[in-house]
mmCIF file of C-alpha atoms in Angstrom:
data_model
loop_
_atom_site.group_PDB
_atom_site.id
_atom_site.type_symbol
_atom_site.label_atom_id
_atom_site.label_comp_id
_atom_site.label_asym_id
_atom_site.label_seq_id
_atom_site.Cartn_x
_atom_site.Cartn_y
_atom_site.Cartn_z
ATOM 1 C CA UNK A 1 -77.161 -18.405 63.059
ATOM 2 C CA UNK A 2 -74.929 -21.387 62.297
ATOM 3 C CA UNK A 3 -74.867 -24.389 64.622
ATOM 4 C CA UNK A 4 -72.833 -27.533 65.119
ATOM 5 C CA UNK A 5 -74.589 -30.767 65.998
ATOM 6 C CA UNK A 6 -72.472 -32.908 68.341
ATOM 7 C CA UNK A 7 -73.563 -36.537 68.647
ATOM 8 C CA UNK A 8 -72.073 -37.861 71.895
ATOM 9 C CA UNK A 9 -71.963 -41.573 72.717
ATOM 10 C CA UNK A 10 -71.534 -42.553 76.377
ATOM 11 C CA UNK A 11 -70.758 -46.021 77.705
ATOM 12 C CA UNK A 12 -72.145 -46.938 80.149
ATOM 13 C CA UNK A 13 -74.969 -44.454 79.554
ATOM 14 C CA UNK A 14 -76.596 -43.741 82.927
ATOM 15 C CA UNK A 15 -78.349 -40.715 84.397
ATOM 16 C CA UNK A 16 -75.121 -39.766 86.170
ATOM 17 C CA UNK A 17 -72.792 -40.114 83.172
ATOM 18 C CA UNK A 18 -75.259 -38.317 80.900
ATOM 19 C CA UNK A 19 -75.685 -35.397 83.361
ATOM 20 C CA UNK A 20 -71.934 -34.971 83.745
ATOM 21 C CA UNK A 21 -71.435 -35.151 79.987
ATOM 22 C CA UNK A 22 -74.004 -32.399 79.477
ATOM 23 C CA UNK A 23 -72.107 -30.258 82.010
ATOM 24 C CA UNK A 24 -68.840 -30.841 80.139
ATOM 25 C CA UNK A 25 -70.478 -29.996 76.798
ATOM 26 C CA UNK A 26 -72.032 -26.831 78.258
ATOM 27 C CA UNK A 27 -68.566 -25.675 79.310
ATOM 28 C CA UNK A 28 -67.502 -26.162 75.691
ATOM 29 C CA UNK A 29 -70.224 -23.816 74.438
ATOM 30 C CA UNK A 30 -73.145 -26.172 73.847
ATOM 31 C CA UNK A 31 -76.494 -24.604 74.702
ATOM 32 C CA UNK A 32 -79.164 -27.199 73.862
ATOM 33 C CA UNK A 33 -79.335 -30.943 74.465
ATOM 34 C CA UNK A 34 -81.469 -33.946 73.543
ATOM 35 C CA UNK A 35 -81.182 -37.361 75.184
ATOM 36 C CA UNK A 36 -80.522 -40.264 72.829
ATOM 37 C CA UNK A 37 -80.500 -44.001 73.452
ATOM 38 C CA UNK A 38 -76.693 -44.059 73.594
ATOM 39 C CA UNK A 39 -75.934 -40.621 75.018
ATOM 40 C CA UNK A 40 -76.866 -37.079 74.104
ATOM 41 C CA UNK A 41 -77.141 -34.794 71.091
ATOM 42 C CA UNK A 42 -75.709 -31.344 71.791
ATOM 43 C CA UNK A 43 -76.000 -28.131 69.805
ATOM 44 C CA UNK A 44 -73.568 -25.204 69.811
ATOM 45 C CA UNK A 45 -73.241 -21.995 67.870
ATOM 46 C CA UNK A 46 -70.252 -22.424 65.592
ATOM 47 C CA UNK A 47 -68.667 -19.199 66.835
ATOM 48 C CA UNK A 48 -68.890 -20.342 70.470
ATOM 49 C CA UNK A 49 -67.986 -24.045 70.257
ATOM 50 C CA UNK A 50 -64.655 -24.880 71.950
ATOM 51 C CA UNK A 51 -63.671 -28.392 70.897
ATOM 52 C CA UNK A 52 -60.489 -28.355 72.983
ATOM 53 C CA UNK A 53 -62.553 -27.683 76.114
ATOM 54 C CA UNK A 54 -64.799 -30.635 75.246
ATOM 55 C CA UNK A 55 -61.783 -32.914 74.721
ATOM 56 C CA UNK A 56 -60.221 -31.842 78.030
ATOM 57 C CA UNK A 57 -63.478 -32.403 79.898
ATOM 58 C CA UNK A 58 -63.826 -35.889 78.452
ATOM 59 C CA UNK A 59 -60.214 -36.779 79.262
ATOM 60 C CA UNK A 60 -60.752 -35.645 82.896
ATOM 61 C CA UNK A 61 -64.182 -37.266 83.234
ATOM 62 C CA UNK A 62 -64.808 -37.909 86.961
ATOM 63 C CA UNK A 63 -66.475 -41.335 86.652
ATOM 64 C CA UNK A 64 -63.841 -44.019 85.972
ATOM 65 C CA UNK A 65 -64.211 -46.523 83.128
ATOM 66 C CA UNK A 66 -66.597 -44.279 81.200
ATOM 67 C CA UNK A 67 -66.052 -44.182 77.455
ATOM 68 C CA UNK A 68 -67.157 -41.011 75.641
ATOM 69 C CA UNK A 69 -66.858 -40.432 71.906
ATOM 70 C CA UNK A 70 -68.461 -37.839 69.675
ATOM 71 C CA UNK A 71 -68.847 -36.632 66.110
ATOM 72 C CA UNK A 72 -69.345 -33.029 65.008
ATOM 73 C CA UNK A 73 -71.394 -32.055 61.974
ATOM 74 C CA UNK A 74 -72.871 -28.820 60.653
ATOM 75 C CA UNK A 75 -76.509 -28.622 61.713
ATOM 76 C CA UNK A 76 -79.207 -27.928 59.174
ATOM 77 C CA UNK A 77 -79.568 -24.171 58.745
ATOM 78 C CA UNK A 78 -83.135 -23.527 59.874
ATOM 79 C CA UNK A 79 -85.156 -21.653 62.432
ATOM 80 C CA UNK A 80 -84.688 -23.923 65.446
ATOM 81 C CA UNK A 81 -87.280 -21.980 67.428
ATOM 82 C CA UNK A 82 -89.937 -21.861 64.696
ATOM 83 C CA UNK A 83 -92.469 -24.212 66.319
ATOM 84 C CA UNK A 84 -91.813 -22.787 69.781
ATOM 85 C CA UNK A 85 -92.232 -19.237 68.458
ATOM 86 C CA UNK A 86 -95.530 -20.135 66.814
ATOM 87 C CA UNK A 87 -96.911 -21.786 69.943
ATOM 88 C CA UNK A 88 -95.570 -19.174 72.359
ATOM 89 C CA UNK A 89 -95.231 -19.791 76.084
ATOM 90 C CA UNK A 90 -97.353 -19.575 79.193
ATOM 91 C CA UNK A 91 -96.851 -16.476 81.388
ATOM 92 C CA UNK A 92 -93.931 -16.673 83.802
ATOM 93 C CA UNK A 93 -94.253 -14.851 87.115
ATOM 94 C CA UNK A 94 -91.131 -13.993 89.104
ATOM 95 C CA UNK A 95 -91.531 -12.861 92.705
ATOM 96 C CA UNK A 96 -89.324 -10.772 94.949
ATOM 97 C CA UNK A 97 -88.930 -11.387 98.651
ATOM 98 C CA UNK A 98 -88.764 -7.654 99.241
ATOM 99 C CA UNK A 99 -90.109 -4.493 97.658
ATOM 100 C CA UNK A 100 -87.605 -1.754 96.873
ATOM 101 C CA UNK A 101 -88.585 1.884 97.131
ATOM 102 C CA UNK A 102 -87.295 4.497 94.722
ATOM 103 C CA UNK A 103 -88.019 2.791 91.397
ATOM 104 C CA UNK A 104 -89.815 4.724 88.672
ATOM 105 C CA UNK A 105 -92.429 2.022 88.157
ATOM 106 C CA UNK A 106 -95.197 0.991 90.542
ATOM 107 C CA UNK A 107 -98.472 -0.878 90.562
ATOM 108 C CA UNK A 108 -101.813 0.902 90.171
ATOM 109 C CA UNK A 109 -102.146 1.285 93.941
ATOM 110 C CA UNK A 110 -98.797 3.136 94.077
ATOM 111 C CA UNK A 111 -96.775 0.386 95.714
ATOM 112 C CA UNK A 112 -93.481 -0.700 94.119
ATOM 113 C CA UNK A 113 -93.777 -3.873 92.092
ATOM 114 C CA UNK A 114 -92.715 -7.050 93.900
ATOM 115 C CA UNK A 115 -93.304 -9.354 90.946
ATOM 116 C CA UNK A 116 -92.646 -9.528 87.198
ATOM 117 C CA UNK A 117 -94.778 -11.257 84.608
ATOM 118 C CA UNK A 118 -93.095 -12.254 81.340
ATOM 119 C CA UNK A 119 -95.472 -13.197 78.520
ATOM 120 C CA UNK A 120 -95.601 -13.497 74.737
ATOM 121 C CA UNK A 121 -98.507 -11.088 74.169
ATOM 122 C CA UNK A 122 -100.869 -13.962 73.388
ATOM 123 C CA UNK A 123 -100.935 -15.916 76.645
ATOM 124 C CA UNK A 124 -101.775 -13.295 79.257
ATOM 125 C CA UNK A 125 -101.940 -13.702 83.044
ATOM 126 C CA UNK A 126 -105.203 -13.072 84.838
ATOM 127 C CA UNK A 127 -103.881 -10.085 86.803
ATOM 128 C CA UNK A 128 -101.582 -8.270 84.387
ATOM 129 C CA UNK A 129 -101.654 -4.864 86.122
ATOM 130 C CA UNK A 130 -100.444 -6.120 89.509
ATOM 131 C CA UNK A 131 -97.090 -7.237 88.067
ATOM 132 C CA UNK A 132 -94.330 -5.448 86.201
ATOM 133 C CA UNK A 133 -95.324 -6.382 82.661
ATOM 134 C CA UNK A 134 -92.711 -7.548 80.115
ATOM 135 C CA UNK A 135 -93.735 -8.826 76.683
ATOM 136 C CA UNK A 136 -91.181 -10.897 74.774
ATOM 137 C CA UNK A 137 -91.484 -11.905 71.134
ATOM 138 C CA UNK A 138 -88.549 -14.296 70.738
ATOM 139 C CA UNK A 139 -87.022 -14.904 67.318
ATOM 140 C CA UNK A 140 -83.896 -17.081 67.327
ATOM 141 C CA UNK A 141 -82.773 -15.524 70.604
ATOM 142 C CA UNK A 142 -82.315 -16.668 74.201
ATOM 143 C CA UNK A 143 -84.233 -15.088 77.045
ATOM 144 C CA UNK A 144 -87.931 -15.517 77.747
ATOM 145 C CA UNK A 145 -87.794 -16.210 81.458
ATOM 146 C CA UNK A 146 -88.311 -19.940 81.010
ATOM 147 C CA UNK A 147 -84.701 -20.661 81.987
ATOM 148 C CA UNK A 148 -83.546 -20.641 85.601
ATOM 149 C CA UNK A 149 -80.683 -18.240 84.900
ATOM 150 C CA UNK A 150 -82.952 -15.584 83.378
ATOM 151 C CA UNK A 151 -85.403 -15.870 86.255
ATOM 152 C CA UNK A 152 -82.677 -15.489 88.868
ATOM 153 C CA UNK A 153 -81.303 -12.316 87.282
ATOM 154 C CA UNK A 154 -84.774 -10.804 86.875
ATOM 155 C CA UNK A 155 -85.566 -11.563 90.524
ATOM 156 C CA UNK A 156 -82.284 -9.935 91.556
ATOM 157 C CA UNK A 157 -83.098 -6.803 89.527
ATOM 158 C CA UNK A 158 -86.522 -6.657 91.150
ATOM 159 C CA UNK A 159 -84.832 -6.378 94.550
ATOM 160 C CA UNK A 160 -82.567 -3.471 93.532
ATOM 161 C CA UNK A 161 -83.115 0.281 93.318
ATOM 162 C CA UNK A 162 -82.239 0.939 89.671
ATOM 163 C CA UNK A 163 -83.496 4.504 89.338
ATOM 164 C CA UNK A 164 -81.200 6.457 87.018
ATOM 165 C CA UNK A 165 -78.680 3.623 86.553
ATOM 166 C CA UNK A 166 -76.768 3.058 83.307
ATOM 167 C CA UNK A 167 -76.874 -0.628 82.363
ATOM 168 C CA UNK A 168 -74.793 -2.897 80.104
ATOM 169 C CA UNK A 169 -76.396 -6.183 78.954
ATOM 170 C CA UNK A 170 -73.726 -8.601 77.688
ATOM 171 C CA UNK A 171 -75.065 -11.302 75.361
ATOM 172 C CA UNK A 172 -78.460 -9.615 75.329
ATOM 173 C CA UNK A 173 -80.452 -12.300 73.439
ATOM 174 C CA UNK A 174 -84.076 -11.143 73.381
ATOM 175 C CA UNK A 175 -83.146 -8.068 75.415
ATOM 176 C CA UNK A 176 -85.186 -9.249 78.386
ATOM 177 C CA UNK A 177 -82.660 -8.287 81.073
ATOM 178 C CA UNK A 178 -82.087 -4.780 79.791
ATOM 179 C CA UNK A 179 -85.817 -4.278 79.280
ATOM 180 C CA UNK A 180 -86.464 -5.483 82.823
ATOM 181 C CA UNK A 181 -83.866 -3.057 84.224
ATOM 182 C CA UNK A 182 -85.311 -0.120 82.265
ATOM 183 C CA UNK A 183 -88.875 -0.862 83.351
ATOM 184 C CA UNK A 184 -87.608 -0.958 86.944
ATOM 185 C CA UNK A 185 -86.264 2.572 86.632
ATOM 186 C CA UNK A 186 -82.846 2.385 84.926
ATOM 187 C CA UNK A 187 -82.078 5.379 82.710
ATOM 188 C CA UNK A 188 -80.335 3.736 79.753
ATOM 189 C CA UNK A 189 -79.117 0.327 78.586
ATOM 190 C CA UNK A 190 -76.601 -0.733 75.968
ATOM 191 C CA UNK A 191 -76.752 -4.394 74.945
ATOM 192 C CA UNK A 192 -74.639 -6.473 72.623
ATOM 193 C CA UNK A 193 -74.798 -9.979 71.222
ATOM 194 C CA UNK A 194 -72.521 -11.920 68.901
ATOM 195 C CA UNK A 195 -75.547 -12.977 66.858
ATOM 196 C CA UNK A 196 -77.266 -10.461 64.582
ATOM 197 C CA UNK A 197 -80.628 -12.210 65.065
ATOM 198 C CA UNK A 198 -80.370 -11.461 68.782
ATOM 199 C CA UNK A 199 -79.411 -7.795 68.516
ATOM 200 C CA UNK A 200 -82.273 -7.312 66.047
ATOM 201 C CA UNK A 201 -84.661 -9.138 68.387
ATOM 202 C CA UNK A 202 -83.553 -6.940 71.292
ATOM 203 C CA UNK A 203 -84.456 -3.820 69.304
ATOM 204 C CA UNK A 204 -87.798 -5.397 68.346
ATOM 205 C CA UNK A 205 -88.697 -6.225 71.948
ATOM 206 C CA UNK A 206 -87.582 -2.771 73.114
ATOM 207 C CA UNK A 207 -90.213 -1.260 70.810
ATOM 208 C CA UNK A 208 -92.899 -3.652 72.091
ATOM 209 C CA UNK A 209 -92.117 -2.644 75.675
ATOM 210 C CA UNK A 210 -91.859 1.091 74.984
ATOM 211 C CA UNK A 211 -88.177 1.421 75.930
ATOM 212 C CA UNK A 212 -86.644 1.691 72.457
ATOM 213 C CA UNK A 213 -85.449 5.242 73.127
ATOM 214 C CA UNK A 214 -83.421 3.986 76.082
ATOM 215 C CA UNK A 215 -82.122 0.633 74.818
ATOM 216 C CA UNK A 216 -79.372 0.446 72.171
ATOM 217 C CA UNK A 217 -78.345 -2.979 70.818
ATOM 218 C CA UNK A 218 -75.014 -3.698 69.103
ATOM 219 C CA UNK A 219 -73.898 -6.761 67.158
ATOM 220 C CA UNK A 220 -70.535 -8.197 68.204
ATOM 221 C CA UNK A 221 -68.644 -9.839 71.041
ATOM 222 C CA UNK A 222 -67.133 -8.145 74.088
ATOM 223 C CA UNK A 223 -64.602 -6.360 71.863
ATOM 224 C CA UNK A 224 -67.373 -3.819 71.114
ATOM 225 C CA UNK A 225 -66.803 -2.473 74.626
ATOM 226 C CA UNK A 226 -63.513 -1.041 73.408
ATOM 227 C CA UNK A 227 -65.443 1.229 71.047
ATOM 228 C CA UNK A 228 -67.603 2.734 73.803
ATOM 229 C CA UNK A 229 -66.873 5.875 75.751
ATOM 230 C CA UNK A 230 -69.639 5.027 78.227
ATOM 231 C CA UNK A 231 -69.227 3.509 81.672
ATOM 232 C CA UNK A 232 -71.914 1.668 83.604
ATOM 233 C CA UNK A 233 -73.442 1.349 87.051
ATOM 234 C CA UNK A 234 -74.756 -2.180 86.396
ATOM 235 C CA UNK A 235 -73.410 -4.925 84.135
ATOM 236 C CA UNK A 236 -75.499 -8.037 83.361
ATOM 237 C CA UNK A 237 -74.106 -11.190 81.742
ATOM 238 C CA UNK A 238 -76.011 -14.448 81.300
ATOM 239 C CA UNK A 239 -73.391 -16.406 79.335
ATOM 240 C CA UNK A 240 -71.520 -19.686 79.744
ATOM 241 C CA UNK A 241 -68.691 -19.974 82.266
ATOM 242 C CA UNK A 242 -65.757 -19.877 79.868
ATOM 243 C CA UNK A 243 -66.949 -16.733 78.091
ATOM 244 C CA UNK A 244 -67.515 -15.064 81.469
ATOM 245 C CA UNK A 245 -63.976 -15.906 82.584
ATOM 246 C CA UNK A 246 -62.600 -14.587 79.308
ATOM 247 C CA UNK A 247 -64.648 -11.382 79.196
ATOM 248 C CA UNK A 248 -64.768 -10.377 82.870
ATOM 249 C CA UNK A 249 -61.733 -8.031 82.590
ATOM 250 C CA UNK A 250 -63.551 -6.133 79.828
ATOM 251 C CA UNK A 251 -66.687 -5.922 81.960
ATOM 252 C CA UNK A 252 -64.700 -4.458 84.855
ATOM 253 C CA UNK A 253 -62.986 -1.932 82.569
ATOM 254 C CA UNK A 254 -66.324 -0.217 81.813
ATOM 255 C CA UNK A 255 -67.754 -0.372 85.349
ATOM 256 C CA UNK A 256 -68.045 2.789 87.424
ATOM 257 C CA UNK A 257 -66.690 2.819 91.000
ATOM 258 C CA UNK A 258 -69.016 0.810 93.260
ATOM 259 C CA UNK A 259 -70.845 -0.605 90.214
ATOM 260 C CA UNK A 260 -72.600 -3.984 90.324
ATOM 261 C CA UNK A 261 -71.916 -7.037 88.149
ATOM 262 C CA UNK A 262 -74.580 -9.772 87.944
ATOM 263 C CA UNK A 263 -73.493 -13.069 86.377
ATOM 264 C CA UNK A 264 -75.404 -16.239 85.513
ATOM 265 C CA UNK A 265 -75.390 -18.948 82.866
ATOM 266 C CA UNK A 266 -73.248 -21.447 84.783
ATOM 267 C CA UNK A 267 -73.525 -24.234 87.336
ATOM 268 C CA UNK A 268 -73.134 -23.977 91.110
ATOM 269 C CA UNK A 269 -69.934 -26.006 90.793
ATOM 270 C CA UNK A 270 -68.426 -23.137 88.740
ATOM 271 C CA UNK A 271 -68.931 -20.484 91.419
ATOM 272 C CA UNK A 272 -65.552 -20.832 93.143
ATOM 273 C CA UNK A 273 -63.687 -20.414 89.856
ATOM 274 C CA UNK A 274 -65.700 -17.320 88.907
ATOM 275 C CA UNK A 275 -65.354 -15.788 92.375
ATOM 276 C CA UNK A 276 -61.584 -16.234 92.227
ATOM 277 C CA UNK A 277 -61.434 -14.446 88.870
ATOM 278 C CA UNK A 278 -63.680 -11.652 90.126
ATOM 279 C CA UNK A 279 -61.614 -11.116 93.284
ATOM 280 C CA UNK A 280 -58.445 -10.835 91.205
ATOM 281 C CA UNK A 281 -60.141 -8.023 89.287
ATOM 282 C CA UNK A 282 -61.083 -6.093 92.420
ATOM 283 C CA UNK A 283 -64.661 -7.337 92.786
ATOM 284 C CA UNK A 284 -66.249 -8.675 95.962
ATOM 285 C CA UNK A 285 -69.109 -11.174 96.137
ATOM 286 C CA UNK A 286 -72.269 -9.696 97.676
ATOM 287 C CA UNK A 287 -74.888 -12.340 96.795
ATOM 288 C CA UNK A 288 -75.068 -15.890 95.479
ATOM 289 C CA UNK A 289 -78.238 -17.821 94.682
ATOM 290 C CA UNK A 290 -79.099 -21.104 92.993
ATOM 291 C CA UNK A 291 -82.038 -22.638 91.171
ATOM 292 C CA UNK A 292 -81.506 -26.351 90.713
ATOM 293 C CA UNK A 293 -77.933 -26.806 89.492
ATOM 294 C CA UNK A 294 -77.779 -23.282 88.024
ATOM 295 C CA UNK A 295 -76.258 -20.332 89.869
ATOM 296 C CA UNK A 296 -76.317 -16.529 89.896
ATOM 297 C CA UNK A 297 -73.663 -14.324 91.496
ATOM 298 C CA UNK A 298 -73.670 -10.588 92.295
ATOM 299 C CA UNK A 299 -70.371 -8.711 92.648
ATOM 300 C CA UNK A 300 -69.549 -5.142 93.673
ATOM 301 C CA UNK A 301 -66.633 -3.133 92.365
ATOM 302 C CA UNK A 302 -64.480 -1.735 95.138
#
């Protein structure tokens, strides 16, 4: 995948101005950040970077007398996750506050799972069989459970009865959300991602988790939905705010009556804007949760 490297200089550079700048850059499509002595280095997929959004955010910066400048260059074309992939990650356990009956999967004692463990196949938890087990081998793709947004969606799925549901995973990354839904009882999942590395990685992880017959991954943006004849009971999207606002009408167009839409990938401060868009499309908010500054919202189609 091709990335831009955006070197941002902030004056004065404080914790507050840096945090707000990162938020502005995230709205413009940046997905990774490194602090520098004078500001921050941001990274964005070339296909997703919105320079106009970055310029508008800087011009409307909420802290007066802050000077922000930046330069954009093409990042070196390499495997940005190579070292991380080689080292792997420690198991991540996600807990539910309630157990849901009716799922296909259950622990060895017959009770429905009330926790998920996400691991890389090398670093295993001590009690693997007491959790819903998801193995993720990430190659240039987002979604291992280490990020707050992924954890919030997985926890939300754990609290739902998904038996027999048809699922759409928008921006599927590693495929973790669709895999989670299938292992909790969903019947079928279609995922798509703009990046070919990600759609390939989704198929790879589906095989590892034994759900490859049920999970189908496409390469493309939300326009691929126009090629489908399927409709869905559950739509998942862990993408940045601007893409969600842009693509939400397409999501709604393939949702069955009374279907559920779960969104994350944005900050708590973005919730009002997203709720307004959803309401205009006939959706009603049924749940909102936060983890740090990140948010997750659940909508129902009327």
